[in-house]
Amino acid sequence: LRADSGPSGGNGGSITIEAQEGSITVGDPSELTVKTGEISTNARGEGNAGQIHISASNGNVSVFGMIQANAEIGNAGVIEIDPIDIHLAGVEASTSKSGDGGNVILTNFFGLPVDNIFVTGSIKARGGQLHGKGGFVHLKANEKIMVLGSID
């Protein structure tokens, strides 16, 4: 799933995936599962990255590719994921050159506790190398939080 800007710049779009009851299906009937590829709202060149919101209030989210809301020159986007269980390969909301890093929020906004958060890669919310502030990473789970890579 992509809502990236064109190669010469501009803002990335937004991606919202919601399931009010149960789980979201992308390839697997029991949960949101993205087995290959990525979910991204990147801004190439000059522009701000878009937002990514994935909501499965009573289900699981598993993404085996990267989730990205990155920018080169501009601000990174916000990534929010709020199911019961989260299994991710990696999440990044960073700016590579100039601009502020985005925010990564892995929790449940419906008042239900997230049971487990598993990230096999890294979570990044970095500001630009030339100029910019880093974003924040918010992880909240009832039982386990496991990040095998780094949080930066």
Tab-separated table of N, CA and C in Angstrom:
chain	number	residue	atom	x	y	z
A	1	LEU	N	0.858	-1.161	0.000
A	1	LEU	CA	0.000	0.000	0.000
A	1	LEU	C	0.905	1.224	0.000
A	2	ARG	N	0.713	2.113	-0.963
A	2	ARG	CA	1.569	3.290	-1.060
A	2	ARG	C	0.743	4.535	-1.342
A	3	ALA	N	1.172	5.635	-0.718
A	3	ALA	CA	0.630	6.959	-1.019
A	3	ALA	C	1.807	7.925	-1.041
A	4	ASP	N	2.860	7.547	-1.775
A	4	ASP	CA	4.093	8.326	-1.850
A	4	ASP	C	3.925	9.495	-2.810
A	5	SER	N	4.761	10.527	-2.617
A	5	SER	CA	4.774	11.634	-3.571
A	5	SER	C	5.531	11.209	-4.820
A	6	GLY	N	5.465	12.033	-5.860
A	6	GLY	CA	6.209	11.771	-7.083
A	6	GLY	C	7.693	11.978	-6.871
A	7	PRO	N	8.532	11.580	-7.837
A	7	PRO	CA	9.982	11.656	-7.664
A	7	PRO	C	10.518	13.080	-7.551
A	8	SER	N	9.784	14.086	-8.020
A	8	SER	CA	10.294	15.458	-7.953
A	8	SER	C	9.819	16.202	-6.719
A	9	GLY	N	9.099	15.569	-5.820
A	9	GLY	CA	8.695	16.209	-4.573
A	9	GLY	C	7.197	16.260	-4.408
A	10	GLY	N	6.761	16.983	-3.380
A	10	GLY	CA	5.350	17.076	-3.025
A	10	GLY	C	5.090	16.297	-1.753
A	11	ASN	N	3.903	16.423	-1.224
A	11	ASN	CA	3.546	15.753	0.017
A	11	ASN	C	3.060	14.337	-0.252
A	12	GLY	N	3.396	13.424	0.669
A	12	GLY	CA	2.840	12.087	0.617
A	12	GLY	C	1.389	12.121	1.047
A	13	GLY	N	0.601	11.162	0.616
A	13	GLY	CA	-0.808	11.091	0.996
A	13	GLY	C	-0.986	10.440	2.351
A	14	SER	N	-2.206	10.096	2.686
A	14	SER	CA	-2.509	9.435	3.952
A	14	SER	C	-3.089	8.058	3.678
A	15	ILE	N	-2.826	7.125	4.588
A	15	ILE	CA	-3.411	5.793	4.517
A	15	ILE	C	-4.121	5.536	5.836
A	16	THR	N	-5.392	5.199	5.765
A	16	THR	CA	-6.165	4.833	6.951
A	16	THR	C	-6.796	3.484	6.677
A	17	ILE	N	-6.569	2.544	7.584
A	17	ILE	CA	-7.145	1.209	7.484
A	17	ILE	C	-7.870	0.971	8.797
A	18	GLU	N	-9.176	0.700	8.738
A	18	GLU	CA	-9.957	0.555	9.964
A	18	GLU	C	-10.845	-0.677	9.923
A	19	ALA	N	-11.037	-1.268	11.090
A	19	ALA	CA	-12.038	-2.316	11.281
A	19	ALA	C	-12.719	-2.028	12.605
A	20	GLN	N	-14.001	-1.702	12.575
A	20	GLN	CA	-14.730	-1.374	13.798
A	20	GLN	C	-14.938	-2.619	14.660
A	21	GLU	N	-15.190	-3.732	14.039
A	21	GLU	CA	-15.430	-4.978	14.759
A	21	GLU	C	-14.618	-6.064	14.082
A	22	GLY	N	-13.815	-6.780	14.830
A	22	GLY	CA	-13.018	-7.843	14.246
A	22	GLY	C	-11.704	-7.340	13.708
A	23	SER	N	-11.228	-7.944	12.648
A	23	SER	CA	-9.907	-7.654	12.117
A	23	SER	C	-9.994	-7.134	10.689
A	24	ILE	N	-8.881	-6.652	10.207
A	24	ILE	CA	-8.769	-6.154	8.841
A	24	ILE	C	-8.107	-7.241	8.015
A	25	THR	N	-8.602	-7.457	6.797
A	25	THR	CA	-8.057	-8.518	5.974
A	25	THR	C	-7.313	-7.951	4.777
A	26	VAL	N	-6.053	-8.288	4.697
A	26	VAL	CA	-5.260	-8.058	3.489
A	26	VAL	C	-4.468	-9.338	3.316
A	27	GLY	N	-5.006	-10.301	2.630
A	27	GLY	CA	-4.307	-11.545	2.343
A	27	GLY	C	-4.609	-12.685	3.293
A	28	ASP	N	-5.010	-12.428	4.520
A	28	ASP	CA	-5.276	-13.480	5.489
A	28	ASP	C	-6.606	-13.162	6.163
A	29	PRO	N	-7.551	-14.086	6.195
A	29	PRO	CA	-8.879	-13.756	6.695
A	29	PRO	C	-8.963	-13.471	8.192
A	30	SER	N	-7.952	-13.798	8.982
A	30	SER	CA	-8.082	-13.643	10.427
A	30	SER	C	-7.483	-12.357	10.975
A	31	GLU	N	-6.738	-11.597	10.188
A	31	GLU	CA	-6.084	-10.407	10.718
A	31	GLU	C	-5.544	-9.568	9.580
A	32	LEU	N	-5.085	-8.359	9.885
A	32	LEU	CA	-4.386	-7.563	8.882
A	32	LEU	C	-3.006	-8.159	8.731
A	33	THR	N	-2.714	-8.692	7.552
A	33	THR	CA	-1.421	-9.301	7.295
A	33	THR	C	-0.906	-8.794	5.965
A	34	VAL	N	0.255	-8.173	5.990
A	34	VAL	CA	0.937	-7.779	4.768
A	34	VAL	C	2.220	-8.596	4.757
A	35	LYS	N	2.294	-9.612	3.880
A	35	LYS	CA	3.401	-10.563	3.918
A	35	LYS	C	4.640	-10.061	3.201
A	36	THR	N	4.483	-9.258	2.185
A	36	THR	CA	5.635	-8.707	1.482
A	36	THR	C	5.345	-7.245	1.160
A	37	GLY	N	6.354	-6.531	0.753
A	37	GLY	CA	6.151	-5.139	0.391
A	37	GLY	C	6.149	-4.250	1.617
A	38	GLU	N	5.490	-3.104	1.483
A	38	GLU	CA	5.515	-2.131	2.560
A	38	GLU	C	4.236	-1.315	2.551
A	39	ILE	N	4.047	-0.581	3.630
A	39	ILE	CA	3.005	0.427	3.723
A	39	ILE	C	3.752	1.743	3.852
A	40	SER	N	3.546	2.675	2.915
A	40	SER	CA	4.349	3.902	2.953
A	40	SER	C	3.579	5.120	2.478
A	41	THR	N	3.937	6.264	3.057
A	41	THR	CA	3.447	7.584	2.640
A	41	THR	C	4.648	8.516	2.542
A	42	ASN	N	5.698	8.068	1.896
A	42	ASN	CA	6.952	8.812	1.823
A	42	ASN	C	6.846	10.028	0.915
A	43	ALA	N	7.599	11.073	1.263
A	43	ALA	CA	7.727	12.257	0.410
A	43	ALA	C	9.128	12.250	-0.173
A	44	ARG	N	9.216	12.165	-1.495
A	44	ARG	CA	10.516	12.196	-2.161
A	44	ARG	C	10.817	13.631	-2.545
A	45	GLY	N	12.073	14.033	-2.456
A	45	GLY	CA	12.403	15.423	-2.753
A	45	GLY	C	11.918	16.315	-1.622
A	46	GLU	N	11.308	17.447	-1.967
A	46	GLU	CA	10.833	18.395	-0.964
A	46	GLU	C	9.340	18.204	-0.741
A	47	GLY	N	8.945	18.034	0.510
A	47	GLY	CA	7.539	17.847	0.867
A	47	GLY	C	7.420	17.059	2.155
A	48	ASN	N	6.252	17.061	2.742
A	48	ASN	CA	6.001	16.353	3.996
A	48	ASN	C	5.428	14.967	3.726
A	49	ALA	N	5.855	14.007	4.532
A	49	ALA	CA	5.312	12.651	4.428
A	49	ALA	C	3.876	12.643	4.918
A	50	GLY	N	3.101	11.687	4.460
A	50	GLY	CA	1.709	11.552	4.886
A	50	GLY	C	1.589	10.798	6.196
A	51	GLN	N	0.364	10.553	6.594
A	51	GLN	CA	0.050	9.873	7.843
A	51	GLN	C	-0.374	8.437	7.563
A	52	ILE	N	-0.091	7.544	8.503
A	52	ILE	CA	-0.551	6.157	8.409
A	52	ILE	C	-1.274	5.838	9.710
A	53	HIS	N	-2.522	5.405	9.596
A	53	HIS	CA	-3.291	4.991	10.769
A	53	HIS	C	-3.897	3.622	10.476
A	54	ILE	N	-3.541	2.651	11.286
A	54	ILE	CA	-4.076	1.299	11.144
A	54	ILE	C	-4.806	0.969	12.433
A	55	SER	N	-6.091	0.666	12.315
A	55	SER	CA	-6.914	0.430	13.486
A	55	SER	C	-7.649	-0.891	13.333
A	56	ALA	N	-7.430	-1.787	14.257
A	56	ALA	CA	-8.171	-3.050	14.323
A	56	ALA	C	-8.518	-3.246	15.792
A	57	SER	N	-9.598	-2.626	16.231
A	57	SER	CA	-9.906	-2.517	17.654
A	57	SER	C	-10.023	-3.856	18.377
A	58	ASN	N	-10.420	-4.904	17.683
A	58	ASN	CA	-10.537	-6.219	18.326
A	58	ASN	C	-9.698	-7.279	17.632
A	59	GLY	N	-8.672	-6.877	16.887
A	59	GLY	CA	-7.904	-7.857	16.130
A	59	GLY	C	-6.417	-7.609	16.187
A	60	ASN	N	-5.714	-8.258	15.262
A	60	ASN	CA	-4.258	-8.214	15.210
A	60	ASN	C	-3.802	-7.486	13.958
A	61	VAL	N	-2.593	-6.922	14.028
A	61	VAL	CA	-1.948	-6.338	12.863
A	61	VAL	C	-0.575	-6.977	12.732
A	62	SER	N	-0.306	-7.583	11.563
A	62	SER	CA	1.000	-8.169	11.263
A	62	SER	C	1.464	-7.624	9.927
A	63	VAL	N	2.591	-6.972	9.899
A	63	VAL	CA	3.166	-6.441	8.663
A	63	VAL	C	4.603	-6.923	8.600
A	64	PHE	N	4.915	-7.741	7.595
A	64	PHE	CA	6.246	-8.326	7.482
A	64	PHE	C	7.161	-7.519	6.582
A	65	GLY	N	6.698	-6.412	6.050
A	65	GLY	CA	7.521	-5.432	5.354
A	65	GLY	C	7.604	-4.186	6.226
A	66	MET	N	8.252	-3.152	5.729
A	66	MET	CA	8.404	-1.908	6.481
A	66	MET	C	7.127	-1.068	6.435
A	67	ILE	N	6.896	-0.312	7.489
A	67	ILE	CA	5.882	0.736	7.522
A	67	ILE	C	6.665	2.039	7.594
A	68	GLN	N	6.467	2.927	6.605
A	68	GLN	CA	7.294	4.130	6.495
A	68	GLN	C	6.463	5.366	6.207
A	69	ALA	N	6.828	6.460	6.873
A	69	ALA	CA	6.284	7.795	6.587
A	69	ALA	C	7.482	8.745	6.631
A	70	ASN	N	8.375	8.598	5.660
A	70	ASN	CA	9.656	9.310	5.635
A	70	ASN	C	9.621	10.498	4.682
A	71	ALA	N	10.523	11.440	4.927
A	71	ALA	CA	10.689	12.595	4.047
A	71	ALA	C	12.177	12.836	3.829
A	72	GLU	N	12.513	13.450	2.698
A	72	GLU	CA	13.896	13.873	2.457
A	72	GLU	C	14.101	15.288	2.981
A	73	ILE	N	13.350	16.237	2.429
A	73	ILE	CA	13.394	17.628	2.864
A	73	ILE	C	11.965	17.999	3.216
A	74	GLY	N	11.636	17.962	4.465
A	74	GLY	CA	10.272	18.169	4.952
A	74	GLY	C	10.080	17.336	6.200
A	75	ASN	N	8.898	17.356	6.760
A	75	ASN	CA	8.642	16.638	7.996
A	75	ASN	C	8.140	15.230	7.726
A	76	ALA	N	8.614	14.292	8.552
A	76	ALA	CA	8.133	12.917	8.473
A	76	ALA	C	6.711	12.852	8.998
A	77	GLY	N	5.992	11.805	8.647
A	77	GLY	CA	4.601	11.656	9.051
A	77	GLY	C	4.446	10.971	10.393
A	78	VAL	N	3.200	10.755	10.771
A	78	VAL	CA	2.845	10.064	12.004
A	78	VAL	C	2.348	8.673	11.630
A	79	ILE	N	2.804	7.672	12.373
A	79	ILE	CA	2.354	6.296	12.187
A	79	ILE	C	1.661	5.868	13.474
A	80	GLU	N	0.372	5.534	13.383
A	80	GLU	CA	-0.398	5.071	14.532
A	80	GLU	C	-0.964	3.687	14.223
A	81	ILE	N	-0.740	2.752	15.142
A	81	ILE	CA	-1.267	1.399	14.976
A	81	ILE	C	-1.895	1.015	16.306
A	82	ASP	N	-3.177	0.618	16.273
A	82	ASP	CA	-3.875	0.358	17.538
A	82	ASP	C	-4.788	-0.871	17.511
A	83	PRO	N	-4.218	-2.075	17.462
A	83	PRO	CA	-4.997	-3.308	17.585
A	83	PRO	C	-4.786	-3.949	18.964
A	84	ILE	N	-5.145	-5.236	19.071
A	84	ILE	CA	-4.904	-5.999	20.298
A	84	ILE	C	-3.469	-6.528	20.326
A	85	ASP	N	-2.999	-7.108	19.222
A	85	ASP	CA	-1.622	-7.593	19.109
A	85	ASP	C	-0.983	-6.977	17.878
A	86	ILE	N	0.300	-6.628	17.992
A	86	ILE	CA	1.045	-5.987	16.911
A	86	ILE	C	2.292	-6.815	16.624
A	87	HIS	N	2.494	-7.201	15.344
A	87	HIS	CA	3.681	-7.923	14.900
A	87	HIS	C	4.209	-7.193	13.668
A	88	LEU	N	5.380	-6.559	13.782
A	88	LEU	CA	5.904	-5.726	12.698
A	88	LEU	C	7.350	-6.075	12.388
A	89	ALA	N	7.734	-5.871	11.117
A	89	ALA	CA	9.133	-6.031	10.726
A	89	ALA	C	9.932	-4.784	11.079
A	90	GLY	N	9.363	-3.615	10.921
A	90	GLY	CA	10.052	-2.372	11.245
A	90	GLY	C	9.166	-1.178	10.940
A	91	VAL	N	9.427	-0.077	11.639
A	91	VAL	CA	8.628	1.141	11.496
A	91	VAL	C	9.586	2.317	11.442
A	92	GLU	N	9.342	3.248	10.485
A	92	GLU	CA	10.214	4.415	10.399
A	92	GLU	C	9.425	5.643	9.995
A	93	ALA	N	9.610	6.725	10.765
A	93	ALA	CA	9.032	8.036	10.473
A	93	ALA	C	10.164	9.046	10.636
A	94	SER	N	11.074	9.076	9.676
A	94	SER	CA	12.292	9.883	9.776
A	94	SER	C	12.425	10.827	8.594
A	95	THR	N	13.247	11.841	8.780
A	95	THR	CA	13.614	12.770	7.721
A	95	THR	C	15.096	12.588	7.453
A	96	SER	N	15.488	12.420	6.197
A	96	SER	CA	16.888	12.111	5.908
A	96	SER	C	17.775	13.347	5.829
A	97	LYS	N	17.276	14.472	5.315
A	97	LYS	CA	18.132	15.645	5.128
A	97	LYS	C	17.773	16.784	6.059
A	98	SER	N	16.607	17.369	5.887
A	98	SER	CA	16.233	18.537	6.677
A	98	SER	C	14.746	18.490	7.001
A	99	GLY	N	14.415	18.517	8.277
A	99	GLY	CA	13.023	18.480	8.729
A	99	GLY	C	12.912	17.663	9.996
A	100	ASP	N	11.747	17.715	10.606
A	100	ASP	CA	11.521	17.011	11.867
A	100	ASP	C	11.084	15.575	11.635
A	101	GLY	N	11.521	14.701	12.533
A	101	GLY	CA	11.075	13.314	12.501
A	101	GLY	C	9.614	13.221	12.892
A	102	GLY	N	8.947	12.185	12.456
A	102	GLY	CA	7.535	11.968	12.798
A	102	GLY	C	7.406	11.215	14.107
A	103	ASN	N	6.221	10.771	14.396
A	103	ASN	CA	5.942	10.037	15.619
A	103	ASN	C	5.475	8.628	15.285
A	104	VAL	N	5.880	7.674	16.123
A	104	VAL	CA	5.453	6.283	15.997
A	104	VAL	C	4.692	5.936	17.269
A	105	ILE	N	3.418	5.586	17.120
A	105	ILE	CA	2.569	5.318	18.278
A	105	ILE	C	1.976	3.927	18.109
A	106	LEU	N	2.346	3.019	18.991
A	106	LEU	CA	1.841	1.648	18.962
A	106	LEU	C	1.107	1.410	20.276
A	107	THR	N	-0.186	1.572	20.264
A	107	THR	CA	-1.019	1.411	21.453
A	107	THR	C	-2.459	1.272	20.993
A	108	ASN	N	-3.392	1.161	21.915
A	108	ASN	CA	-4.795	1.061	21.540
A	108	ASN	C	-5.529	2.305	22.005
A	109	PHE	N	-6.174	2.998	21.076
A	109	PHE	CA	-6.850	4.255	21.371
A	109	PHE	C	-8.301	4.058	21.789
A	110	PHE	N	-8.783	2.806	21.799
A	110	PHE	CA	-10.175	2.537	22.134
A	110	PHE	C	-10.355	2.184	23.606
A	111	GLY	N	-9.322	2.354	24.416
A	111	GLY	CA	-9.405	2.019	25.827
A	111	GLY	C	-9.152	0.551	26.111
A	112	LEU	N	-8.961	-0.256	25.062
A	112	LEU	CA	-8.629	-1.664	25.253
A	112	LEU	C	-7.120	-1.802	25.348
A	113	PRO	N	-6.628	-2.670	26.192
A	113	PRO	CA	-5.183	-2.818	26.288
A	113	PRO	C	-4.617	-3.571	25.082
A	114	VAL	N	-3.465	-3.124	24.596
A	114	VAL	CA	-2.712	-3.904	23.619
A	114	VAL	C	-2.018	-4.995	24.432
A	115	ASP	N	-2.180	-6.230	24.008
A	115	ASP	CA	-1.566	-7.312	24.766
A	115	ASP	C	-0.076	-7.410	24.495
A	116	ASN	N	0.316	-7.470	23.215
A	116	ASN	CA	1.709	-7.717	22.866
A	116	ASN	C	2.138	-6.837	21.703
A	117	ILE	N	3.381	-6.376	21.757
A	117	ILE	CA	4.005	-5.659	20.651
A	117	ILE	C	5.310	-6.385	20.340
A	118	PHE	N	5.425	-6.897	19.107
A	118	PHE	CA	6.647	-7.573	18.651
A	118	PHE	C	7.152	-6.866	17.405
A	119	VAL	N	8.378	-6.372	17.439
A	119	VAL	CA	8.998	-5.735	16.282
A	119	VAL	C	10.321	-6.448	16.040
A	120	THR	N	10.456	-7.105	14.884
A	120	THR	CA	11.682	-7.861	14.609
A	120	THR	C	12.804	-6.968	14.107
A	121	GLY	N	12.494	-5.785	13.624
A	121	GLY	CA	13.499	-4.834	13.149
A	121	GLY	C	13.588	-3.646	14.085
A	122	SER	N	13.810	-2.475	13.521
A	122	SER	CA	14.002	-1.257	14.299
A	122	SER	C	12.786	-0.339	14.214
A	123	ILE	N	12.722	0.579	15.170
A	123	ILE	CA	11.731	1.654	15.168
A	123	ILE	C	12.525	2.956	15.143
A	124	LYS	N	12.255	3.806	14.136
A	124	LYS	CA	13.023	5.049	13.989
A	124	LYS	C	12.093	6.236	13.824
A	125	ALA	N	12.460	7.343	14.455
A	125	ALA	CA	11.738	8.617	14.319
A	125	ALA	C	12.788	9.734	14.379
A	126	ARG	N	13.712	9.702	13.452
A	126	ARG	CA	14.853	10.616	13.453
A	126	ARG	C	14.565	11.914	12.719
A	127	GLY	N	15.167	12.994	13.217
A	127	GLY	CA	15.153	14.264	12.500
A	127	GLY	C	16.220	14.256	11.424
A	128	GLY	N	16.189	15.274	10.546
A	128	GLY	CA	17.130	15.354	9.438
A	128	GLY	C	18.575	15.496	9.885
A	129	GLN	N	19.491	14.986	9.073
A	129	GLN	CA	20.917	15.064	9.391
A	129	GLN	C	21.423	16.500	9.362
A	130	LEU	N	20.855	17.330	8.494
A	130	LEU	CA	21.292	18.720	8.395
A	130	LEU	C	20.571	19.619	9.390
A	131	HIS	N	19.290	19.355	9.609
A	131	HIS	CA	18.496	20.199	10.487
A	131	HIS	C	17.203	19.479	10.828
A	132	GLY	N	16.754	19.567	12.063
A	132	GLY	CA	15.464	19.000	12.441
A	132	GLY	C	15.520	18.275	13.769
A	133	LYS	N	14.365	18.155	14.391
A	133	LYS	CA	14.221	17.473	15.669
A	133	LYS	C	13.717	16.052	15.431
A	134	GLY	N	14.093	15.166	16.319
A	134	GLY	CA	13.577	13.807	16.250
A	134	GLY	C	12.137	13.761	16.735
A	135	GLY	N	11.397	12.782	16.272
A	135	GLY	CA	10.031	12.572	16.737
A	135	GLY	C	10.040	11.733	18.003
A	136	PHE	N	8.878	11.222	18.397
A	136	PHE	CA	8.854	10.355	19.572
A	136	PHE	C	8.266	8.997	19.220
A	137	VAL	N	8.628	8.029	20.042
A	137	VAL	CA	8.137	6.662	19.901
A	137	VAL	C	7.373	6.335	21.176
A	138	HIS	N	6.107	5.916	21.031
A	138	HIS	CA	5.270	5.571	22.178
A	138	HIS	C	4.805	4.131	22.020
A	139	LEU	N	5.234	3.262	22.932
A	139	LEU	CA	4.837	1.854	22.928
A	139	LEU	C	4.145	1.561	24.255
A	140	LYS	N	2.976	0.940	24.209
A	140	LYS	CA	2.279	0.605	25.445
A	140	LYS	C	1.583	-0.729	25.260
A	141	ALA	N	1.919	-1.695	26.116
A	141	ALA	CA	1.316	-3.027	26.032
A	141	ALA	C	1.074	-3.574	27.428
A	142	ASN	N	0.074	-4.419	27.539
A	142	ASN	CA	-0.282	-5.058	28.800
A	142	ASN	C	0.701	-6.143	29.218
A	143	GLU	N	1.121	-6.948	28.237
A	143	GLU	CA	1.904	-8.123	28.568
A	143	GLU	C	3.362	-8.006	28.141
A	144	LYS	N	3.637	-7.935	26.839
A	144	LYS	CA	5.023	-7.951	26.364
A	144	LYS	C	5.272	-6.871	25.326
A	145	ILE	N	6.462	-6.274	25.414
A	145	ILE	CA	6.990	-5.432	24.344
A	145	ILE	C	8.353	-6.005	23.998
A	146	MET	N	8.535	-6.418	22.740
A	146	MET	CA	9.806	-6.975	22.306
A	146	MET	C	10.223	-6.276	21.014
A	147	VAL	N	11.355	-5.594	21.050
A	147	VAL	CA	11.924	-4.953	19.860
A	147	VAL	C	13.310	-5.538	19.679
A	148	LEU	N	13.504	-6.328	18.625
A	148	LEU	CA	14.788	-7.000	18.402
A	148	LEU	C	15.848	-6.055	17.836
A	149	GLY	N	15.426	-5.034	17.121
A	149	GLY	CA	16.361	-4.029	16.599
A	149	GLY	C	16.458	-2.869	17.575
A	150	SER	N	16.851	-1.730	17.072
A	150	SER	CA	17.030	-0.551	17.929
A	150	SER	C	15.795	0.343	17.883
A	151	ILE	N	15.681	1.229	18.871
A	151	ILE	CA	14.694	2.298	18.867
A	151	ILE	C	15.501	3.580	18.821
A	152	ASP	N	15.306	4.369	17.732
A	152	ASP	CA	16.126	5.552	17.519
A	152	ASP	C	15.228	6.717	17.135
